[in-house]
Each structure stands twice: as C-alpha cells, then as structure tokens.
Amino acid sequence: MNAEALSAPPMPGDAAALIADMGARARAASKTLALAPTADKVAGLVAAAAQIRARAADILAANAEDMAAGQKNGLSGAMLDRLQLDDGRLAAIADAIDDVAALPDPSGAEIDRVTRPNGLVLSRVRVPLGVVGIIYESRPNVTADAAALGLMSGNAVILRGGSEAVHSNRALHAAFAAGLVEAGLPADAVQLVPTQDRAAVGAMLRAQGLIDIIIPRGGKGLVARVQDEARVPVLAHLDGINHLYIDGTADPAKAVELAINAKMRRTGVCGATETILIDRAYPAPLAIVDALVKAGCEVRGDKAILALSPHVDAASAGDWDTEYLDAIVSIAMVDGLAGALAHIDAHSSRHTDAIVTEDAAAAERFLTGVDSAIVMHNASTQFADGGEFGLGAEIGIATGRLHARGPVALEGLTTYKWLVRGTGQVRP
Amino acid sequence: MNAEALSAPPMPGDAAALIADMGARARAASKTLALAPTADKVAGLVAAAAQIRARAADILAANAEDMAAGQKNGLSGAMLDRLQLDDGRLAAIADAIDDVAALPDPSGAEIDRVTRPNGLVLSRVRVPLGVVGIIYESRPNVTADAAALGLMSGNAVILRGGSEAVHSNRALHAAFAAGLVEAGLPADAVQLVPTQDRAAVGAMLRAQGLIDIIIPRGGKGLVARVQDEARVPVLAHLDGINHLYIDGTADPAKAVELAINAKMRRTGVCGATETILIDRAYPAPLAIVDALVKAGCEVRGDKAILALSPHVDAASAGDWDTEYLDAIVSIAMVDGLAGALAHIDAHSSRHTDAIVTEDAAAAERFLTGVDSAIVMHNASTQFADGGEFGLGAEIGIATGRLHARGPVALEGLTTYKWLVRGTGQVRP
C-alpha cells in the first residue's frame, strides 16, 4: 500500500492553505492517538521499523539521489556525512524506532493525586501535547526519530525536513506511514510537508491553534529564524557554550581525564566543553594544557594560561562566548569557586556546566549556584544526552526555561490535565 | 523608608529603555532571590503584609483617588466594584500574603532522582523561572498577590497594572517593597512599571531575554493583545466556556444541585458553567430547567429544551460558543456520552468540563475523552480554582497546553534543572 499517496494532501500554491489542511488532518489524527492504547502505538512503531527494513533498497536509492545532488551543489564534507545513509545507518534508524517502542508510554501516567478535605480526589494525568511540528535540516534520521517519539507519546507530527535530504525523507516517511496504516493507525499521524517552498516553514511558524509546539532541529540560523518568526510556542535548542571548572581541590588525574573527555571525545556535539576554568589554587594547570595539546586541541588562554606554555595562543574577548564545535578550547584562570561562578554567569549559554572537585561543599555550591539546564560534578559534560540520561531517546536539548529543560524525550512531548472525582460536591 | 523611591528607575521617554533598565535590575534581584533561603523569603512576605496593614490609611486614600477618577470617567459598576478597597478587602490582601508565606517553598524541591548504571546520580530540582512580568487590569489585589507568589517562588516580578488603579497599585507596591527592604531583600525583586504609557506594555511583550514569562490577568481584549504581540512566552488564561453534562444515569438530586451551583454560585468567575448538556435518556430534564429559572437564570435551549418549558428562549448558533459570565445558560439535549463528547470537543474552550453520572465507566470515559485543563465527575465546575485545588493561591488558570495547565501557583512559576553527581565518569 502506498501510504504516502494516502496521506499526501493536495498541493495548493498557498502555503498557509497547505499547512491549514495538514494541521486539520493532524488534529483529527491526534484525537485518535490520544486515546490509542499503548499496544496499538507499539504495533505501529514495530510495523514502521519493519517497513523501513523491508524498503532499505528504495530508501538507499533515494538517499543516493540526495547525495548526488549534494555533491553537485557543493555541500561540505560534514554535511554530506550527516546526509549519507548506508546499510548500517539505516539499520540503526529502524532499531531506534524499536527502542522507542520499548519505552514506557508517558500518556495517561498519573503525576500526583490528593484528596481534599471536602472529599474531592484531584489527580494530574499526562496527556499528549497534540500536534507537534518538527523543522529540521540535513539528517534524514530525524524523520524517523521524531515520528517515533511523537507517535509513542500520542502526538501527531508534521515534519518539515531540509531540501538537501528531500528524497531520503520522503522514502523514510512513506515507509513509516505504511507501517502505521498496516497497524490500523491513521496515516495522518505522521505527515511530511510535501514542498520545499520556504513559505511552508513560515506557515508552520504562524499556525497557532493548528500546531501546538514547534521543535527546530538544526544549526543556529534555523533555530534563530524559528524563534524570531514563530507565533506557535517553540522548544528551542540554542548554543552549548559549556564550561568545565577545575577547582583547587580537584583530583589531578580526574581533572586531566575529564578535561580531555569533555572537550575531545566528540568536538561537534552540543555537550562538548568549550571553555575550561582553572582555579588559581589548582596545583597542576600545565598538565591539563599539555594533555589537551597532546590530544590535538588548539588552546587559547588568558594571560595566566598563556604564560604556562608556548603551545597556548592568546584568547580574544570573543573566545569566551564562542561555541567552537571543534578541537579548540579557551582556558581561563579564575579566583576559586566565586570566580568560576561569575565567569559562568557572564558567559555560559546555560546548557551544561561542570565542576571537578574533591570538596563536597564546593560541589554543592556549584550545583546550586550555576543556573544551567544541566549542572555536573565530577562528570564529563559530554554526558548531556537523552540516551545517557536514561530517557531512551531525545528530540532535542531545550535551553529555554519553560515547559521542559535539558534533554527532551517522551515526557517533554506531553502536558497534563487535572481530573477531579467527586460525589456531588458543590462549592460553598 | 520610602521603598518606592529606592526602586523607581529613571523615567526615560523611551519605553524600551525603561523596560530594559527594569529588566536588568529584576535579573540582578532574581539571582539573589534564587539563592535566598526560604526563611528570608518568608520574612520578606510577613514584613510586606505588615507594611500594608500599617499603611492602610495611605492605601485607602490612594484608592479613593482612583475611585473618584473612575466615577468621573464613567467606569461601570462592576469595574468600580473590582477597583474598590475597604478595610476588609485590604485586610484580606495582607492576609493572603501571609497565606503565601505559609506555603511550601517550591524552589529547590527534588522532582525525581535516578542512579545510572555507570554510577552517575541524576536529579531534577525545581528552580525559579527568573523574571516574571504580570500585566493586569483593574483589581489592585493582583499587585500584592502576584508579588507574593513571585517572591515565594524565588522570581523577580515586573508589575504593570491598569491605569484606573494606578494610585492604589503604587501605594500597595510601595508598602510591599518597603517590607522587602526591611527584611533585607532587594527592592528590585518587585518593581511596578512607573508609567501608564501603553508603549511600556509593548516593550514588556518584546523583552526577550529580560523577562522570562508574561502572565496577563484581565479581560479577553488584554489577553488577546498580549498573545498576539508577545515575543516572550505567555501563560495565558482565555475563556471558560465550561460544560456540565447530565448523563442518563445521573442522580436527579445531585444533577439539580450541581447545575445550580455550577451555573449560579458566582456567574462572573471563569469556572462558571456556561452550557449544560442533558442526555436524551435522562428522565427529569424539566426539573433542571425549572430550578435554573427559579434561581433567576435565563435559559436558552435547543429545540428539545425549548419544547419543555415556556420559560426557555431559543438558543442561537452563537450561544454554544459564548462565555456569558452572567445569569444565562445554554442547554442542549445530546445523544448520550458520545453526543456530549462531540459537543464538548466542538465548543469547549478546554478550561473545565464536568459529567454528572452514577455510571463509573461512563465517568472514566468522560475523564479520559475530554481534552480540557480540568475534567470533573460529580463536582461543580466552580471548584476550578487554585485555592480549592489546595495550591494555596493562584496566579491564573492556564488554558494553553505548555509548561502549566489549569490553576497555576508556586510550582507553575518554577522550572527545573538537572543535577548530575559523578565520581569522575567520562563518556565512552
């Protein structure tokens, strides 16, 4: 069965009409999903994963089209790498859907319950948000990941992928939707915007009442545009300008190991450390600098760090506010915990910041005093990840303060309602 | 001490500059509040309440100025009633601050905690949102209520009250701020916008990064303007088009009592029922109509209800989507639970809807099937209130789906952060 044909709306020239039509269909599907038993959603996910495996040849052929176009259009090596699928990556995409199917269903879970003196029993119960819009760039795996998280949490999703992955996204979406239909779920539960016209993104961002939340997945340019234009609430993932503070009492072996891991394990992820702060009282700063240099990292330091080693370049003022996403680190010497807190307050993007210390009281002051989505003690900032946090998957790491903060997975795609059970109580 | 003078910023002609200045002072104060021990915040609230009591004569004199201006400007009786303070109302305002001081401090509370297989201990801990903007209309009590809830949850607040209550708001704010200063807290924790220029509201709505959330308190016009213009996230309270559905198996005595209470206890509150749906199988619909008429309620019915009694007027199509906030009710006959769910899905504003039934299975289907912030069984919709829900107070009832839903009090003014406690773990 061609699920894409089933779910494809007419192609009006008017982006607002297109999104209004998709939104209405998504709303209708969301009402079915909100009441769907967990077993039905699991069956849909398992069938979607099976369809992706069964259609591997088609999906890889579609991806080859995207890769050819990308090479012709001069995409960077990094972008081509994000775009490329192969047997292993496609198997991982299907397996990730099965992994989501194995997670606990958040919808219907009771958050709390209280009996009032008048006998009314109040409870808060999680329910899906409704219709979730995902706007993303080159990685085709987001098509399947977002669809799976949306479905499992009982939401309908409207996906708008990047033009460089258009064939891959269509093939993955068609497979996913075919799985849903096979399992008796509405194909409109997961819709892919059928045009790459940028006006469709604008229409999604202004679709109040049709789309309940927009989640942008991509670079700064995309996220900034979404935040700037959106009239629909946005769950945004901004910079990860993350700090690792080496306290005076830090264990030197841990300090070196954590600095290397936090900065260098993978330099392109949002949880990578970008700035290391070293307490002036810490006895072995040079060992940290040397280890980073030896690991292939460019070190940019303030005057005190610059004086330590000929391998350090002078940091400019802008370095303290830069997310390198590369093998570059800025290092500053600070006056103890207070100096670290002041630097972090001034420069952190409030994503993930960590302290290395053997002083439990200093650790607690840091955990309390740093106002970031994730604050760590004696752990690598690279753990900032929904999978590592036990959430099973993540749709993003929210750097805002409302609704959800840090890694967002199934629970972040729900809201709650209040249930009040009485026996005829009237209000005096 | 004149706390207002202490906290009053310069009065620049430029509203954006004014709000930027107030926002920067609020941010600084919010950092103090976020780390303030509960006892300090309680002391500030108790001192604020005492200052309001001590300055009662000044506050009532200021209120008399507003009342005189309101009468001159032809404010309606209802608006003048909302505006008016007297000894009793002022005592209630002060007492409400003491009540907030007695609530559990949400800031710092641990939401959950888990130990990962690698030994990392993850916990989510509530922290204040930061800077909360409240934009409200004629009720001066909001000045004290919002300040108290903001302070107790560790947030700095920027208040912008209506021009008709300007003198009352200034006097209440001055008393509140004097209490804060007396208790050693920053006066900037609670600021009142010193101008009634509407451009200041616009500047608040566009103060991304300065104000973390805007809460409008007032009529539809205000809330609609805020939702339309705001670039800052909004926690909005829209209509309460609430339904009471009388199921075929409802106990007739409960049905009449709940209908009268839900509609007539106070007709002007957002939890008042506006539409009653009666199952065609319910044996005694006329008794409900008669009781409402006898209680002084105007009844507008569909054909089936119209045929029951000469005291019923014909409902127009618009009646099913109207929040009367008055002694008027629309009543429709529906085909059982399915008919009720369909009507509610089409017409509810998703604030509060209730079922009256003795059938437990029907009740659960209603509680699950109605997608409103509050869904009730055998209870009056007039219980939709933070105080009645045991929250101690409320800053509003959120009708949106993100962040908080239904009655919002202290917890709704917090977000959370993730704390990760390790022993040197690096990510493989």
XYZ file of C-alpha atoms in Angstrom, chain B:
428
model
C 11.831 54.407 54.417
C 10.423 55.212 51.013
C 10.958 51.975 49.168
C 9.290 53.246 46.025
C 11.896 55.951 45.710
C 14.593 53.343 46.203
C 13.307 51.134 43.445
C 11.949 53.681 40.987
C 14.074 53.774 37.853
C 14.649 56.950 35.892
C 11.692 57.842 33.678
C 13.087 57.775 30.168
C 10.775 58.725 27.364
C 11.699 55.529 25.603
C 9.594 52.615 26.831
C 12.103 50.042 25.582
C 14.898 51.694 27.566
C 12.686 51.831 30.650
C 11.857 48.122 30.435
C 15.497 47.245 29.647
C 16.558 49.061 32.809
C 13.836 47.450 34.911
C 14.611 44.064 33.383
C 18.317 44.311 34.192
C 17.512 45.255 37.800
C 14.986 42.437 38.002
C 17.535 39.947 36.651
C 20.054 41.005 39.275
C 17.436 40.713 42.021
C 16.315 37.327 40.686
C 19.804 35.946 41.217
C 19.638 36.923 44.882
C 16.129 35.504 45.225
C 17.027 32.231 43.527
C 19.581 31.540 46.258
C 17.601 33.080 49.146
C 16.734 30.656 51.948
C 13.014 30.041 52.451
C 13.149 31.826 55.806
C 14.352 35.039 54.152
C 11.545 34.969 51.625
C 9.009 34.274 54.380
C 10.389 37.181 56.396
C 10.015 39.440 53.357
C 6.409 38.395 52.844
C 5.491 38.812 56.503
C 7.092 42.269 56.521
C 5.263 43.190 53.316
C 1.923 42.165 54.815
C 2.699 44.155 57.962
C 3.606 47.234 55.905
C 0.298 47.009 54.051
C -1.570 46.863 57.353
C 0.485 49.739 58.764
C -0.132 51.892 55.698
C -3.832 51.112 55.410
C -4.872 54.757 55.642
C -2.478 55.790 52.842
C -3.545 52.904 50.625
C -7.251 53.580 51.131
C -6.682 57.276 50.394
C -4.911 56.364 47.170
C -7.753 54.023 46.323
C -10.261 56.823 46.949
C -8.431 58.893 44.311
C -8.791 56.028 41.833
C -12.476 55.577 42.714
C -13.161 59.274 42.233
C -11.414 59.258 38.869
C -13.243 56.085 37.888
C -16.621 57.597 38.719
C -15.703 60.728 36.778
C -14.594 58.602 33.822
C -17.816 56.594 33.866
C -16.431 53.178 34.847
C -19.164 50.550 35.110
C -20.465 49.459 38.481
C -18.745 46.106 38.068
C -15.413 47.778 37.332
C -15.778 50.166 40.246
C -16.521 47.196 42.489
C -13.369 45.425 41.314
C -11.378 48.608 41.907
C -12.686 49.451 45.360
C -10.738 48.709 48.528
C -12.041 48.985 52.080
C -10.755 47.878 55.480
C -11.968 44.328 54.953
C -10.574 43.932 51.465
C -7.248 45.427 52.470
C -7.039 43.077 55.457
C -7.763 40.190 53.088
C -4.934 41.321 50.798
C -2.476 41.369 53.698
C -3.742 38.019 54.996
C -3.334 36.475 51.539
C 0.355 37.444 51.611
C 0.734 35.691 54.967
C -1.020 32.667 53.466
C 1.510 32.518 50.637
C 4.308 32.752 53.206
C 2.932 29.585 54.822
C 3.021 27.550 51.590
C 5.818 25.073 50.898
C 8.719 26.693 49.018
C 8.843 25.001 45.594
C 12.356 26.196 44.801
C 14.995 23.539 45.441
C 12.493 20.693 45.699
C 13.712 17.488 44.065
C 11.317 16.195 41.381
C 12.992 12.860 40.783
C 16.326 11.088 41.148
C 17.855 8.112 39.414
C 21.216 6.342 39.528
C 22.502 5.312 36.117
C 24.358 2.023 35.530
C 27.633 4.000 35.273
C 27.079 5.377 38.771
C 26.033 8.893 37.775
C 23.268 10.172 40.066
C 20.793 12.338 38.144
C 18.166 14.504 39.800
C 15.802 17.193 38.659
C 15.432 20.102 41.050
C 12.923 22.949 40.810
C 14.360 26.434 40.318
C 12.616 29.772 39.773
C 11.745 30.867 36.242
C 13.676 34.106 36.765
C 11.829 37.322 35.872
C 8.037 37.206 35.630
C 6.035 40.001 34.011
C 2.431 40.459 35.111
C 0.129 42.667 33.049
C -3.238 43.187 34.697
C -6.315 45.343 34.775
C -8.419 46.905 37.460
C -8.066 44.718 40.579
C -5.402 46.233 42.860
C -5.164 42.999 44.874
C -3.229 41.491 41.942
C -0.347 43.834 42.838
C 0.092 42.102 46.185
C -0.935 38.567 45.108
C 1.428 38.442 42.144
C 4.278 39.988 44.110
C 3.811 37.435 46.889
C 3.639 34.390 44.609
C 6.603 35.640 42.604
C 8.719 36.254 45.683
C 7.895 32.948 47.393
C 8.831 31.008 44.255
C 12.115 32.936 44.019
C 11.241 35.067 40.995
C 11.635 38.791 40.466
C 8.421 40.343 39.162
C 7.683 43.341 36.986
C 4.106 44.504 37.510
C 2.123 46.600 35.074
C -1.326 47.393 36.424
C -4.237 49.169 34.801
C -4.410 52.960 34.662
C -7.725 53.011 36.550
C -5.949 51.569 39.645
C -2.708 53.489 39.315
C -2.747 55.186 42.727
C -3.843 52.063 44.564
C -1.187 49.987 42.827
C 1.557 52.493 43.650
C 0.579 52.600 47.305
C 0.376 48.799 47.566
C 3.656 48.379 45.723
C 5.415 50.924 47.910
C 4.253 49.081 51.028
C 5.291 45.697 49.626
C 8.728 46.923 48.571
C 9.252 48.560 51.964
C 8.624 45.174 53.558
C 11.202 43.522 51.301
C 13.838 46.124 52.130
C 13.050 45.804 55.830
C 13.695 42.057 55.530
C 16.998 42.606 53.729
C 15.744 41.577 50.284
C 16.319 43.663 47.150
C 13.591 46.223 46.450
C 14.070 45.429 42.742
C 12.594 41.989 43.400
C 9.169 43.594 42.918
C 9.013 46.519 40.515
C 5.987 48.434 39.293
C 6.177 49.983 35.820
C 6.052 53.708 36.691
C 4.208 54.854 33.591
C 0.763 54.126 32.171
C 2.090 54.666 28.643
C 0.841 51.695 26.648
C 4.190 51.533 24.895
C 5.581 50.106 28.130
C 3.299 47.076 27.723
C 4.583 46.617 24.188
C 8.164 46.827 25.444
C 7.450 44.167 28.082
C 5.956 41.877 25.440
C 9.109 42.173 23.329
C 11.583 41.873 26.215
C 13.082 38.519 25.209
C 15.970 37.650 27.485
C 14.886 40.269 30.037
C 11.527 38.805 31.024
C 11.180 35.012 31.085
C 7.391 34.773 31.077
C 4.446 37.150 30.790
C 1.212 36.431 32.648
C -1.749 38.563 31.574
C -4.572 38.931 34.088
C -7.662 40.536 32.698
C -10.358 40.505 30.055
C -10.282 38.979 26.620
C -9.027 42.155 24.966
C -5.939 42.316 27.141
C -5.141 38.620 26.860
C -5.642 38.648 23.087
C -3.334 41.666 22.689
C -0.686 40.002 24.827
C -0.886 36.698 22.944
C -0.793 38.455 19.625
C 2.140 40.770 20.285
C 4.284 38.837 22.722
C 7.727 37.568 21.745
C 8.235 36.491 25.365
C 6.465 33.218 26.319
C 2.953 33.821 27.678
C 0.986 31.864 30.245
C -2.487 32.867 29.184
C -5.905 32.448 30.642
C -8.520 32.509 27.926
C -12.248 31.810 28.008
C -14.021 29.461 30.349
C -16.761 28.057 28.097
C -17.428 25.222 30.511
C -19.885 22.369 30.185
C -21.859 20.311 32.676
C -23.112 17.086 31.133
C -26.022 15.330 32.851
C -25.731 11.662 31.917
C -28.779 9.389 31.646
C -27.827 7.671 34.879
C -27.232 10.877 36.852
C -28.769 11.082 40.307
C -31.540 13.690 39.821
C -30.970 15.422 43.169
C -27.239 15.748 42.502
C -27.930 16.862 38.933
C -30.127 19.760 40.046
C -27.828 20.771 42.874
C -24.711 20.654 40.670
C -26.404 22.528 37.815
C -27.491 25.353 40.129
C -24.112 25.584 41.847
C -22.039 25.278 38.665
C -24.034 27.992 36.886
C -25.307 30.289 39.618
C -22.986 30.262 42.653
C -20.989 33.093 41.080
C -21.757 33.776 37.454
C -18.767 36.028 36.781
C -15.968 33.559 37.526
C -14.072 31.619 34.876
C -15.124 28.287 36.405
C -18.843 29.017 35.966
C -20.712 26.588 33.708
C -21.993 28.222 30.534
C -23.612 25.259 28.759
C -25.497 22.313 30.198
C -25.823 19.160 28.102
C -28.591 16.731 29.021
C -28.609 13.126 27.871
C -31.793 12.356 25.936
C -32.114 9.309 28.227
C -32.112 11.431 31.391
C -35.597 11.182 32.929
C -36.011 14.627 34.511
C -34.674 17.436 32.288
C -37.547 19.789 33.132
C -36.602 19.802 36.812
C -33.177 21.144 35.853
C -34.654 23.863 33.633
C -37.209 24.831 36.286
C -34.606 25.007 39.056
C -32.414 27.300 36.959
C -35.324 29.542 36.038
C -36.400 29.677 39.669
C -32.837 30.634 40.636
C -33.080 33.625 38.322
C -31.182 32.218 35.369
C -32.116 32.970 31.765
C -32.290 29.670 29.881
C -31.554 29.413 26.148
C -32.302 25.968 24.757
C -32.152 23.924 21.609
C -35.458 22.643 20.164
C -35.818 19.785 22.612
C -35.270 22.045 25.642
C -37.441 24.796 24.166
C -40.311 22.292 23.963
C -40.037 21.551 27.681
C -40.961 24.902 29.158
C -42.384 28.288 28.220
C -39.571 29.885 30.252
C -36.930 28.833 27.740
C -35.738 31.066 24.876
C -34.369 29.655 21.642
C -30.579 29.459 21.597
C -28.816 30.890 18.555
C -25.830 29.195 16.951
C -23.522 31.638 18.731
C -24.800 30.661 22.181
C -22.822 27.398 22.142
C -19.583 29.366 21.860
C -20.379 32.141 24.332
C -18.854 32.765 27.744
C -21.754 34.656 29.360
C -20.187 35.362 32.748
C -23.769 36.166 33.681
C -27.014 34.513 34.825
C -27.604 32.988 31.393
C -27.193 29.340 30.409
C -27.469 27.465 27.132
C -28.877 23.949 27.342
C -28.817 21.252 24.664
C -30.159 17.727 24.581
C -27.498 15.256 23.399
C -27.418 11.582 22.472
C -25.642 10.085 25.426
C -21.969 10.281 26.287
C -20.881 10.228 22.631
C -23.112 13.207 21.882
C -21.755 15.078 24.884
C -18.131 14.374 23.930
C -18.775 15.574 20.368
C -20.451 18.809 21.562
C -17.671 19.500 24.065
C -14.963 18.788 21.500
C -16.609 21.279 19.148
C -17.432 24.057 21.623
C -15.412 23.784 24.845
C -12.692 26.351 25.473
C -10.859 23.467 27.227
C -10.936 25.117 30.639
C -13.266 22.966 32.802
C -15.895 20.406 31.843
C -17.852 18.043 34.095
C -20.080 14.971 33.970
C -22.842 14.058 36.407
C -23.388 10.315 36.396
C -23.739 7.288 38.657
C -22.113 5.112 35.973
C -18.437 4.769 36.894
C -17.449 3.516 33.454
C -19.142 6.492 31.767
C -17.356 8.814 34.199
C -13.963 7.359 33.318
C -14.701 7.576 29.593
C -15.581 11.240 30.070
C -12.484 11.966 32.176
C -10.295 10.316 29.544
C -12.122 11.589 26.485
C -12.480 15.287 27.314
C -9.320 17.203 26.476
C -9.666 20.134 28.881
C -7.360 21.528 31.553
C -9.775 20.321 34.236
C -12.250 17.450 33.840
C -14.633 16.612 36.683
C -17.005 13.869 37.745
C -19.907 14.694 40.092
C -18.443 18.024 41.148
C -19.262 21.650 40.429
C -17.179 23.380 37.761
C -16.936 26.289 40.226
C -14.220 24.309 42.063
C -11.840 25.307 39.219
C -9.649 27.451 41.452
C -6.116 27.236 42.811
C -7.280 27.701 46.397
C -9.878 24.936 46.083
C -7.220 22.709 44.495
C -5.042 23.124 47.568
C -2.422 25.212 45.792
C -2.824 27.953 48.367
C -3.310 30.692 45.813
C -3.273 31.093 42.080
C -1.754 33.486 39.635
C -4.169 32.336 36.954
C -5.723 29.327 35.259
C -3.713 28.410 32.183
C -5.756 27.343 29.184
C -2.738 26.687 26.967
C -1.018 23.320 26.803
C 2.635 24.144 27.512
C 4.513 24.451 30.794
C 1.500 24.507 33.142
C -2.184 23.805 32.652
C -5.154 24.670 34.840
C -4.623 26.547 38.114
C -1.097 27.964 38.294
C 0.501 28.814 41.618
C 4.013 28.487 43.000
C 5.027 25.343 41.122
C 3.957 26.896 37.816
C 6.380 29.759 38.461
C 9.319 27.352 38.537
C 11.281 25.379 36.001
C 13.862 22.701 36.812
C 17.476 21.922 36.231
C 19.259 18.589 36.029
C 21.963 17.879 38.591
C 24.469 15.167 37.734
C 26.690 13.879 40.527
C 29.622 11.724 39.484
C 32.913 10.358 40.717
C 34.971 11.129 37.617
C 32.926 9.359 34.926
C 33.905 10.029 31.326
C 31.696 9.161 28.386
C 32.963 6.204 26.354
